[in-house]
């Protein structure tokens, strides 16, 4: 790529990207390739990679198949396994970023703290000071970013080592120790499976059981990798087949469009439990009372064998408080611990919440979203012109490839940016009536999804809004195929 060529064609058009995770890297590469002016990526940390930078806990594996979890323009023949370890995904993102010179565009240690729209431009301020005006701002801040710490009495009084799973302290050894893990989501399940053989005792504090689907994580052979390298079209067909299975099967099942697939998932989870847990009492405690897919489905063929081991204890009596030496539960027991891991998840509803974002009419984004966040087709918000979201409100989340979602959103956003650059729209500002109609339909559609079928999960915000996309993935691609100019202010 010739950077000079790009600068010639796109001068005087400044774009800010917030976040250098997968979405930010994607946007930077694509905009650069399109020759769209000056691109700056503001990253609050000192490294790129987003959630794949932050999460380094033992056992971290992405449960989206490797060949689906990649950018379409950067297929990777070298994935080691069906489901990639987190460190491999981090390395992949770094490699892609290096190949396309993304790091040249990143300003590390720059947390965006203020954005104000004034006369067609966004004035952007970071913790390092005023960064000037930008024609377009793209938020790629991610949803698995703000750790949730449990509000449990005495948490601060624990005298052992204690950290959130997304802040794993690698200076702390867990070998031969008594470990407590709070939570039973994907993270806790993976950590439990990874460390059980190394610890003296593992106490897993479960508030709610999860459905767990078994999927073997096979290694790719050298021959398979060589074949993918030599015949990239084979990777494309693997990708297409995985996308078809996931989008037509799982994605359609959870939004009430494929009951047969949902039944198969439910049976698969039950089978996993039946095959691996013989103890009737333990099985009862591990059996959820809601449908598979209601909470984000957990994928693991190792969890049940791990939790059945002699040195594992599934604690289902509720936690009453935490003391210096361990956790007390409602049955009066004190579980003594050396290390406590908080696998208590993330708050996915806080897009840009820590920044003051002042829109065209003087209202802040936090005010606009006081009763829950919403967007026009997941990517932009009325009265916040030329501000775009990748992975924004109601993006397809859960058991989807975020990279696939972000590419779909970005292709649409790029078209909108092009309309501004070519003078077809003065600014991209979705009409509020149209946005309201979109969100009314979205809420109506949500009623048919498995997420609202009777469980609590991180998909819900404080007002009962569900964070995900309630239609099929096909509909997502359709909605974002071409901008409808009549939906925007002119
Ligand atoms: P999570 O799914 O939100 O699970 C959090 C767990 O902590 C739940 O079991 C929750 O119990 C429990 N918890 C929270 N507060 C608690 C409290 N005060 N007392 C007792 N228990 C409490 O979080 P996660 O496992 O980190 O996963 C988050 C998301 O990250 C996943 O759903 C997935 O999207 C992504 N992820 C993906 C992978 C992967 O690709 N393999 C791996 C890890 C994470 P309740 O169920 O009762 O609320």
Short mmCIF file of C-alpha atoms in Angstrom, two decimals, residues 50-472:
data_model
loop_
_atom_site.label_atom_id
_atom_site.label_comp_id
_atom_site.label_asym_id
_atom_site.label_seq_id
_atom_site.Cartn_x
_atom_site.Cartn_y
_atom_site.Cartn_z
CA UNK A 50 -9.05 -5.23 22.90
CA UNK A 51 -10.59 -8.10 24.79
CA UNK A 52 -7.91 -10.46 23.41
CA UNK A 53 -5.27 -8.24 25.00
CA UNK A 54 -7.12 -8.02 28.33
CA UNK A 55 -8.07 -11.66 28.74
CA UNK A 56 -5.12 -13.96 29.35
CA UNK A 57 -6.60 -16.40 31.85
CA UNK A 58 -5.61 -20.09 31.70
CA UNK A 59 -7.76 -22.07 29.27
CA UNK A 60 -8.92 -19.05 27.24
CA UNK A 61 -10.25 -20.33 23.94
CA UNK A 62 -12.64 -18.66 21.54
CA UNK A 63 -15.71 -20.80 21.10
CA UNK A 64 -16.33 -19.47 17.61
CA UNK A 65 -14.54 -21.78 15.16
CA UNK A 66 -11.14 -20.39 14.16
CA UNK A 67 -11.84 -20.20 10.44
CA UNK A 68 -14.94 -18.13 11.13
CA UNK A 69 -13.18 -15.83 13.57
CA UNK A 70 -11.04 -13.96 11.08
CA UNK A 71 -11.23 -10.98 8.75
CA UNK A 72 -12.37 -11.91 5.24
CA UNK A 73 -9.30 -10.15 3.82
CA UNK A 74 -6.89 -12.00 6.11
CA UNK A 75 -7.67 -15.72 6.16
CA UNK A 76 -5.27 -17.67 8.32
CA UNK A 77 -4.12 -21.14 7.29
CA UNK A 78 -2.15 -21.55 10.51
CA UNK A 79 -4.85 -21.75 13.16
CA UNK A 80 -3.67 -24.55 15.43
CA UNK A 81 -7.08 -25.90 16.44
CA UNK A 82 -10.77 -25.93 15.64
CA UNK A 83 -11.24 -23.31 18.37
CA UNK A 84 -8.28 -20.98 18.82
CA UNK A 85 -6.60 -20.17 22.10
CA UNK A 86 -6.93 -16.48 23.03
CA UNK A 87 -3.19 -15.89 22.66
CA UNK A 88 -3.36 -17.07 19.04
CA UNK A 89 -6.16 -14.64 18.27
CA UNK A 90 -4.22 -11.84 19.92
CA UNK A 91 -1.18 -12.74 17.75
CA UNK A 92 -3.39 -12.89 14.66
CA UNK A 93 -4.76 -9.38 15.33
CA UNK A 94 -1.24 -8.09 15.95
CA UNK A 95 0.04 -9.69 12.75
CA UNK A 96 -2.80 -8.22 10.68
CA UNK A 97 -2.27 -4.81 12.28
CA UNK A 98 1.45 -4.97 11.51
CA UNK A 99 0.90 -6.07 7.92
CA UNK A 100 -1.33 -3.06 7.27
CA UNK A 101 0.74 -0.55 9.29
CA UNK A 102 -2.12 0.07 11.71
CA UNK A 103 0.22 0.87 14.56
CA UNK A 104 1.38 4.01 12.78
CA UNK A 105 -2.17 5.29 13.15
CA UNK A 106 -2.61 4.40 16.83
CA UNK A 107 -2.10 6.84 19.65
CA UNK A 108 -1.69 4.66 22.71
CA UNK A 109 -2.43 5.80 26.27
CA UNK A 110 -5.06 8.16 24.90
CA UNK A 111 -8.43 7.67 26.51
CA UNK A 112 -11.16 9.66 24.80
CA UNK A 113 -12.81 11.69 27.55
CA UNK A 114 -14.81 14.23 25.57
CA UNK A 115 -16.40 14.60 22.18
CA UNK A 116 -18.43 17.61 21.11
CA UNK A 117 -20.16 18.09 17.80
CA UNK A 118 -19.97 21.62 16.54
CA UNK A 119 -20.59 22.92 13.02
CA UNK A 120 -20.04 19.64 11.23
CA UNK A 121 -17.05 18.36 13.18
CA UNK A 122 -16.33 16.48 16.36
CA UNK A 123 -13.93 18.16 18.76
CA UNK A 124 -12.12 15.33 20.47
CA UNK A 125 -10.29 15.41 23.76
CA UNK A 126 -8.31 12.59 25.35
CA UNK A 127 -6.65 12.36 28.75
CA UNK A 128 -3.55 13.71 26.92
CA UNK A 129 -5.37 16.88 25.83
CA UNK A 130 -7.25 18.40 22.91
CA UNK A 131 -6.83 16.44 19.67
CA UNK A 132 -8.59 18.89 17.36
CA UNK A 133 -11.56 18.45 15.04
CA UNK A 134 -12.64 15.28 13.23
CA UNK A 135 -15.14 14.89 10.41
CA UNK A 136 -16.09 11.40 11.46
CA UNK A 137 -15.73 9.41 14.68
CA UNK A 138 -16.01 5.63 14.78
CA UNK A 139 -16.49 4.00 18.15
CA UNK A 140 -15.07 0.47 18.25
CA UNK A 141 -14.96 0.15 22.01
CA UNK A 142 -16.22 -3.43 22.28
CA UNK A 143 -18.66 -4.95 24.70
CA UNK A 144 -16.47 -7.33 26.69
CA UNK A 145 -14.42 -4.57 28.16
CA UNK A 146 -15.74 -3.31 31.50
CA UNK A 147 -15.28 -6.04 34.12
CA UNK A 148 -18.17 -6.52 36.54
CA UNK A 149 -17.05 -6.91 40.15
CA UNK A 150 -19.56 -8.67 42.38
CA UNK A 151 -21.18 -6.63 45.09
CA UNK A 152 -20.47 -9.06 47.93
CA UNK A 153 -19.97 -7.97 51.52
CA UNK A 154 -16.36 -8.28 52.63
CA UNK A 155 -14.81 -8.71 49.18
CA UNK A 156 -12.10 -6.18 50.07
CA UNK A 157 -11.26 -7.99 53.27
CA UNK A 158 -10.01 -11.14 51.53
CA UNK A 159 -6.34 -11.56 52.41
CA UNK A 160 -5.35 -13.96 49.63
CA UNK A 161 -4.82 -13.02 46.00
CA UNK A 162 -7.96 -11.87 44.29
CA UNK A 163 -8.50 -10.65 40.73
CA UNK A 164 -11.07 -10.48 37.95
CA UNK A 165 -10.66 -13.07 35.20
CA UNK A 166 -9.99 -10.27 32.69
CA UNK A 167 -7.15 -8.99 34.91
CA UNK A 168 -5.45 -12.34 35.51
CA UNK A 169 -2.41 -11.92 37.72
CA UNK A 170 0.28 -14.14 36.24
CA UNK A 171 2.56 -13.46 39.18
CA UNK A 172 0.24 -15.51 41.34
CA UNK A 173 0.78 -19.25 41.19
CA UNK A 174 -2.30 -21.41 41.58
CA UNK A 175 -0.40 -24.70 41.67
CA UNK A 176 -1.08 -26.71 44.79
CA UNK A 177 -3.36 -24.00 46.17
CA UNK A 178 -6.98 -23.69 47.21
CA UNK A 179 -8.73 -21.70 44.49
CA UNK A 180 -12.19 -20.20 44.53
CA UNK A 181 -13.91 -19.14 41.34
CA UNK A 182 -17.09 -17.09 41.42
CA UNK A 183 -19.24 -17.55 38.32
CA UNK A 184 -20.18 -20.31 35.88
CA UNK A 185 -20.13 -18.50 32.51
CA UNK A 186 -17.83 -19.36 29.59
CA UNK A 187 -14.86 -17.88 31.43
CA UNK A 188 -15.26 -19.81 34.69
CA UNK A 189 -15.90 -23.02 32.77
CA UNK A 190 -12.67 -22.61 30.80
CA UNK A 191 -10.57 -21.69 33.84
CA UNK A 192 -11.94 -24.60 35.85
CA UNK A 193 -11.14 -27.05 33.06
CA UNK A 194 -7.64 -25.64 32.57
CA UNK A 195 -6.41 -25.55 36.18
CA UNK A 196 -8.20 -28.38 37.95
CA UNK A 197 -5.26 -30.79 37.68
CA UNK A 198 -2.81 -28.26 39.10
CA UNK A 199 -4.63 -27.07 42.18
CA UNK A 200 -5.07 -28.62 45.60
CA UNK A 201 -8.74 -27.76 45.64
CA UNK A 202 -11.06 -25.78 43.39
CA UNK A 203 -14.32 -24.41 44.78
CA UNK A 204 -16.64 -23.23 42.04
CA UNK A 205 -19.29 -20.87 43.36
CA UNK A 206 -22.32 -21.28 41.13
CA UNK A 207 -25.27 -18.94 41.42
CA UNK A 208 -27.04 -20.31 38.35
CA UNK A 209 -26.20 -23.45 36.36
CA UNK A 210 -25.44 -23.14 32.66
CA UNK A 211 -26.20 -25.28 29.65
CA UNK A 212 -22.93 -26.55 28.23
CA UNK A 213 -22.53 -27.88 24.70
CA UNK A 214 -19.62 -30.24 24.08
CA UNK A 215 -17.44 -29.60 21.07
CA UNK A 216 -14.06 -31.26 20.59
CA UNK A 217 -11.18 -28.88 19.99
CA UNK A 218 -9.05 -30.86 17.55
CA UNK A 219 -5.62 -29.81 16.34
CA UNK A 220 -5.10 -29.10 12.66
CA UNK A 221 -2.38 -31.32 11.23
CA UNK A 222 0.62 -29.89 9.39
CA UNK A 223 -0.87 -31.35 6.20
CA UNK A 224 -4.18 -29.57 6.74
CA UNK A 225 -2.42 -26.26 7.33
CA UNK A 226 -0.23 -26.73 4.25
CA UNK A 227 -3.33 -27.54 2.24
CA UNK A 228 -5.05 -24.33 3.41
CA UNK A 229 -1.92 -22.37 2.57
CA UNK A 230 -1.73 -23.79 -0.92
CA UNK A 231 -5.47 -23.76 -1.57
CA UNK A 232 -6.93 -20.70 0.12
CA UNK A 233 -10.24 -21.36 -1.62
CA UNK A 234 -10.62 -24.34 0.70
CA UNK A 235 -10.49 -21.97 3.68
CA UNK A 236 -13.18 -19.92 2.01
CA UNK A 237 -15.41 -22.95 1.65
CA UNK A 238 -14.79 -23.93 5.29
CA UNK A 239 -15.69 -20.35 6.23
CA UNK A 240 -18.87 -20.40 4.14
CA UNK A 241 -19.98 -23.69 5.55
CA UNK A 242 -19.31 -22.58 9.16
CA UNK A 243 -21.08 -19.26 8.58
CA UNK A 244 -24.05 -21.10 7.09
CA UNK A 245 -24.24 -23.55 10.02
CA UNK A 246 -23.90 -20.88 12.67
CA UNK A 247 -26.08 -18.24 11.07
CA UNK A 248 -28.86 -20.46 9.73
CA UNK A 249 -28.68 -22.85 12.66
CA UNK A 250 -27.72 -21.28 15.96
CA UNK A 251 -28.41 -17.64 15.12
CA UNK A 252 -31.83 -18.45 13.70
CA UNK A 253 -32.61 -20.80 16.61
CA UNK A 254 -32.07 -18.21 19.33
CA UNK A 255 -34.34 -15.67 17.63
CA UNK A 256 -37.21 -18.14 17.29
CA UNK A 257 -36.68 -18.83 13.58
CA UNK A 258 -35.43 -22.40 13.77
CA UNK A 259 -37.12 -24.44 16.52
CA UNK A 260 -35.64 -27.64 15.21
CA UNK A 261 -32.09 -26.31 15.62
CA UNK A 262 -32.95 -25.06 19.13
CA UNK A 263 -34.22 -28.52 20.05
CA UNK A 264 -31.01 -30.08 18.73
CA UNK A 265 -28.91 -27.66 20.81
CA UNK A 266 -31.03 -28.45 23.88
CA UNK A 267 -30.63 -32.20 23.32
CA UNK A 268 -26.89 -31.79 22.75
CA UNK A 269 -26.49 -29.98 26.07
CA UNK A 270 -28.58 -32.58 27.91
CA UNK A 271 -26.55 -35.35 26.31
CA UNK A 272 -23.31 -33.71 27.43
CA UNK A 273 -24.63 -33.60 30.98
CA UNK A 274 -25.98 -37.18 30.88
CA UNK A 275 -22.79 -38.59 29.40
CA UNK A 276 -20.46 -36.93 31.84
CA UNK A 277 -22.20 -36.58 35.19
CA UNK A 278 -23.23 -39.83 36.84
CA UNK A 279 -23.81 -38.52 40.36
CA UNK A 280 -27.55 -37.72 40.45
CA UNK A 281 -27.24 -35.06 43.12
CA UNK A 282 -24.44 -33.22 41.29
CA UNK A 283 -26.34 -33.55 38.04
CA UNK A 284 -29.43 -31.99 39.58
CA UNK A 285 -27.37 -29.04 40.78
CA UNK A 286 -25.81 -28.61 37.34
CA UNK A 287 -29.15 -28.70 35.52
CA UNK A 288 -30.54 -25.31 34.52
CA UNK A 289 -34.25 -24.59 34.75
CA UNK A 290 -34.36 -22.52 31.57
CA UNK A 291 -33.86 -23.22 27.86
CA UNK A 292 -30.46 -23.72 26.29
CA UNK A 293 -29.40 -20.50 24.56
CA UNK A 294 -31.30 -18.26 27.01
CA UNK A 295 -28.04 -17.37 28.69
CA UNK A 296 -25.13 -17.23 26.32
CA UNK A 297 -24.40 -20.86 25.49
CA UNK A 298 -21.22 -22.29 27.02
CA UNK A 299 -19.14 -24.57 24.80
CA UNK A 300 -16.86 -27.10 26.48
CA UNK A 301 -16.22 -30.82 26.41
CA UNK A 302 -13.97 -30.58 29.44
CA UNK A 303 -16.03 -28.83 32.07
CA UNK A 304 -18.15 -31.71 33.37
CA UNK A 305 -15.19 -34.09 33.67
CA UNK A 306 -13.29 -31.31 35.46
CA UNK A 307 -16.02 -30.43 37.93
CA UNK A 308 -16.48 -34.13 38.75
CA UNK A 309 -12.90 -34.52 39.90
CA UNK A 310 -12.12 -35.28 43.53
CA UNK A 311 -10.47 -31.94 44.17
CA UNK A 312 -13.38 -29.96 42.68
CA UNK A 313 -16.38 -28.77 44.65
CA UNK A 314 -19.43 -27.21 43.09
CA UNK A 315 -20.76 -24.84 45.74
CA UNK A 316 -24.39 -23.96 45.19
CA UNK A 317 -25.29 -22.53 48.57
CA UNK A 318 -25.37 -18.80 48.07
CA UNK A 319 -22.49 -16.61 49.14
CA UNK A 320 -23.29 -14.60 52.24
CA UNK A 321 -20.00 -12.75 52.65
CA UNK A 322 -16.30 -12.86 52.04
CA UNK A 323 -13.85 -12.90 54.92
CA UNK A 324 -10.08 -12.63 55.22
CA UNK A 325 -9.60 -16.37 54.77
CA UNK A 326 -12.36 -17.30 52.37
CA UNK A 327 -16.00 -17.29 51.36
CA UNK A 328 -18.95 -17.92 53.69
CA UNK A 329 -22.07 -19.53 52.31
CA UNK A 330 -25.69 -19.67 53.46
CA UNK A 331 -25.32 -23.20 54.87
CA UNK A 332 -22.94 -21.74 57.49
CA UNK A 333 -19.75 -23.07 55.92
CA UNK A 334 -16.55 -21.12 55.41
CA UNK A 335 -14.61 -22.16 52.30
CA UNK A 336 -10.96 -21.38 52.97
CA UNK A 337 -9.12 -20.08 49.92
CA UNK A 338 -5.67 -18.94 48.88
CA UNK A 339 -6.72 -17.37 45.58
CA UNK A 340 -10.09 -15.97 44.54
CA UNK A 341 -10.95 -15.47 40.86
CA UNK A 342 -13.90 -13.28 39.98
CA UNK A 343 -15.21 -14.74 36.72
CA UNK A 344 -18.19 -12.44 37.01
CA UNK A 345 -18.33 -11.14 33.46
CA UNK A 346 -18.59 -7.75 31.81
CA UNK A 347 -20.98 -4.85 31.50
CA UNK A 348 -21.71 -4.73 27.76
CA UNK A 349 -24.04 -1.71 27.93
CA UNK A 350 -21.48 1.01 28.60
CA UNK A 351 -20.47 2.18 25.12
CA UNK A 352 -18.56 5.46 25.56
CA UNK A 353 -20.26 5.90 28.94
CA UNK A 354 -17.09 7.22 30.56
CA UNK A 355 -16.70 9.99 27.98
CA UNK A 356 -18.76 13.15 27.76
CA UNK A 357 -20.24 12.94 24.28
CA UNK A 358 -22.18 16.07 23.36
CA UNK A 359 -24.30 15.77 20.23
CA UNK A 360 -25.59 18.32 17.73
CA UNK A 361 -28.46 19.45 19.93
CA UNK A 362 -26.38 19.81 23.09
CA UNK A 363 -27.63 16.61 24.67
CA UNK A 364 -25.07 14.08 25.89
CA UNK A 365 -25.07 10.48 24.77
CA UNK A 366 -25.54 9.37 28.38
CA UNK A 367 -28.66 11.57 28.56
CA UNK A 368 -29.98 10.21 25.26
CA UNK A 369 -29.37 6.70 26.57
CA UNK A 370 -30.64 7.33 30.10
CA UNK A 371 -33.30 4.61 29.66
CA UNK A 372 -31.06 2.21 27.77
CA UNK A 373 -28.93 2.53 24.69
CA UNK A 374 -30.40 2.33 21.21
CA UNK A 375 -29.29 3.08 17.68
CA UNK A 376 -30.46 3.26 14.12
CA UNK A 377 -29.66 -0.22 12.74
CA UNK A 378 -26.94 -0.67 15.40
CA UNK A 379 -24.59 1.91 13.87
CA UNK A 380 -25.66 5.51 14.53
CA UNK A 381 -27.78 7.60 16.87
CA UNK A 382 -30.06 10.58 16.07
CA UNK A 383 -28.51 13.97 16.89
CA UNK A 384 -25.02 12.49 17.11
CA UNK A 385 -24.12 13.07 13.46
CA UNK A 386 -21.16 11.35 11.84
CA UNK A 387 -20.58 9.23 14.92
CA UNK A 388 -20.65 5.54 14.05
CA UNK A 389 -20.55 2.39 16.14
CA UNK A 390 -19.00 -0.96 15.38
CA UNK A 391 -20.48 -3.53 17.74
CA UNK A 392 -22.97 -0.85 18.86
CA UNK A 393 -26.40 -1.23 20.49
CA UNK A 394 -28.21 -4.44 19.46
CA UNK A 395 -25.40 -5.76 17.31
CA UNK A 396 -25.51 -9.52 16.89
CA UNK A 397 -23.61 -10.75 19.94
CA UNK A 398 -23.40 -13.96 21.88
CA UNK A 399 -22.29 -17.00 19.95
CA UNK A 400 -21.44 -15.09 16.76
CA UNK A 401 -18.20 -14.12 15.12
CA UNK A 402 -17.71 -10.50 16.14
CA UNK A 403 -15.31 -10.07 13.23
CA UNK A 404 -18.07 -11.02 10.82
CA UNK A 405 -20.51 -8.63 12.49
CA UNK A 406 -17.99 -5.80 12.49
CA UNK A 407 -17.15 -6.29 8.81
CA UNK A 408 -20.83 -6.10 7.90
CA UNK A 409 -21.26 -2.94 9.95
CA UNK A 410 -18.11 -1.38 8.66
CA UNK A 411 -19.03 -1.94 4.99
CA UNK A 412 -22.26 -0.03 5.67
CA UNK A 413 -20.55 2.74 7.64
CA UNK A 414 -18.03 3.14 4.84
CA UNK A 415 -20.87 3.78 2.41
CA UNK A 416 -22.31 6.41 4.74
CA UNK A 417 -18.91 8.07 5.08
CA UNK A 418 -18.61 8.09 1.32
CA UNK A 419 -21.93 9.94 1.09
CA UNK A 420 -20.51 12.68 3.30
CA UNK A 421 -17.23 12.84 1.43
CA UNK A 422 -18.95 13.14 -1.90
CA UNK A 423 -21.37 15.79 -0.70
CA UNK A 424 -24.50 13.62 -1.01
CA UNK A 425 -25.25 14.10 2.67
CA UNK A 426 -24.07 17.07 4.70
CA UNK A 427 -23.96 14.85 7.72
CA UNK A 428 -25.14 11.37 8.63
CA UNK A 429 -27.90 11.91 11.14
CA UNK A 430 -30.64 9.28 11.25
CA UNK A 431 -34.17 10.60 11.66
CA UNK A 432 -35.44 10.08 15.17
CA UNK A 433 -38.89 8.86 14.05
CA UNK A 434 -37.32 6.21 11.84
CA UNK A 435 -34.93 5.21 14.63
CA UNK A 436 -37.82 4.96 17.07
CA UNK A 437 -39.77 2.80 14.63
CA UNK A 438 -36.73 0.55 14.16
CA UNK A 439 -36.39 0.14 17.93
CA UNK A 440 -40.11 -0.43 18.47
CA UNK A 441 -39.96 -3.26 15.94
CA UNK A 442 -36.79 -4.53 17.54
CA UNK A 443 -38.46 -4.72 20.97
CA UNK A 444 -41.49 -6.45 19.49
CA UNK A 445 -39.26 -8.99 17.77
CA UNK A 446 -37.25 -9.54 20.95
CA UNK A 447 -40.33 -11.14 22.54
CA UNK A 448 -39.89 -14.15 20.26
CA UNK A 449 -36.27 -14.78 21.22
CA UNK A 450 -34.93 -17.39 23.59
CA UNK A 451 -33.12 -14.68 25.60
CA UNK A 452 -36.41 -13.53 27.14
CA UNK A 453 -37.71 -17.05 27.77
CA UNK A 454 -37.00 -17.04 31.51
CA UNK A 455 -33.45 -16.47 32.69
CA UNK A 456 -31.20 -13.63 33.79
CA UNK A 457 -28.14 -12.84 31.71
CA UNK A 458 -25.69 -10.13 30.79
CA UNK A 459 -27.78 -9.47 27.68
CA UNK A 460 -30.23 -7.50 29.87
CA UNK A 461 -29.58 -3.93 30.94
CA UNK A 462 -31.08 -2.39 34.10
CA UNK A 463 -34.30 -1.56 32.24
CA UNK A 464 -34.89 -5.03 30.84
CA UNK A 465 -33.65 -4.17 27.33
CA UNK A 466 -31.79 -7.00 25.62
CA UNK A 467 -28.46 -6.15 24.05
CA UNK A 468 -28.57 -8.45 21.04
CA UNK A 469 -30.05 -8.49 17.52
CA UNK A 470 -33.47 -10.18 17.56
CA UNK A 471 -33.66 -11.08 13.87
CA UNK A 472 -31.66 -13.49 11.73
#
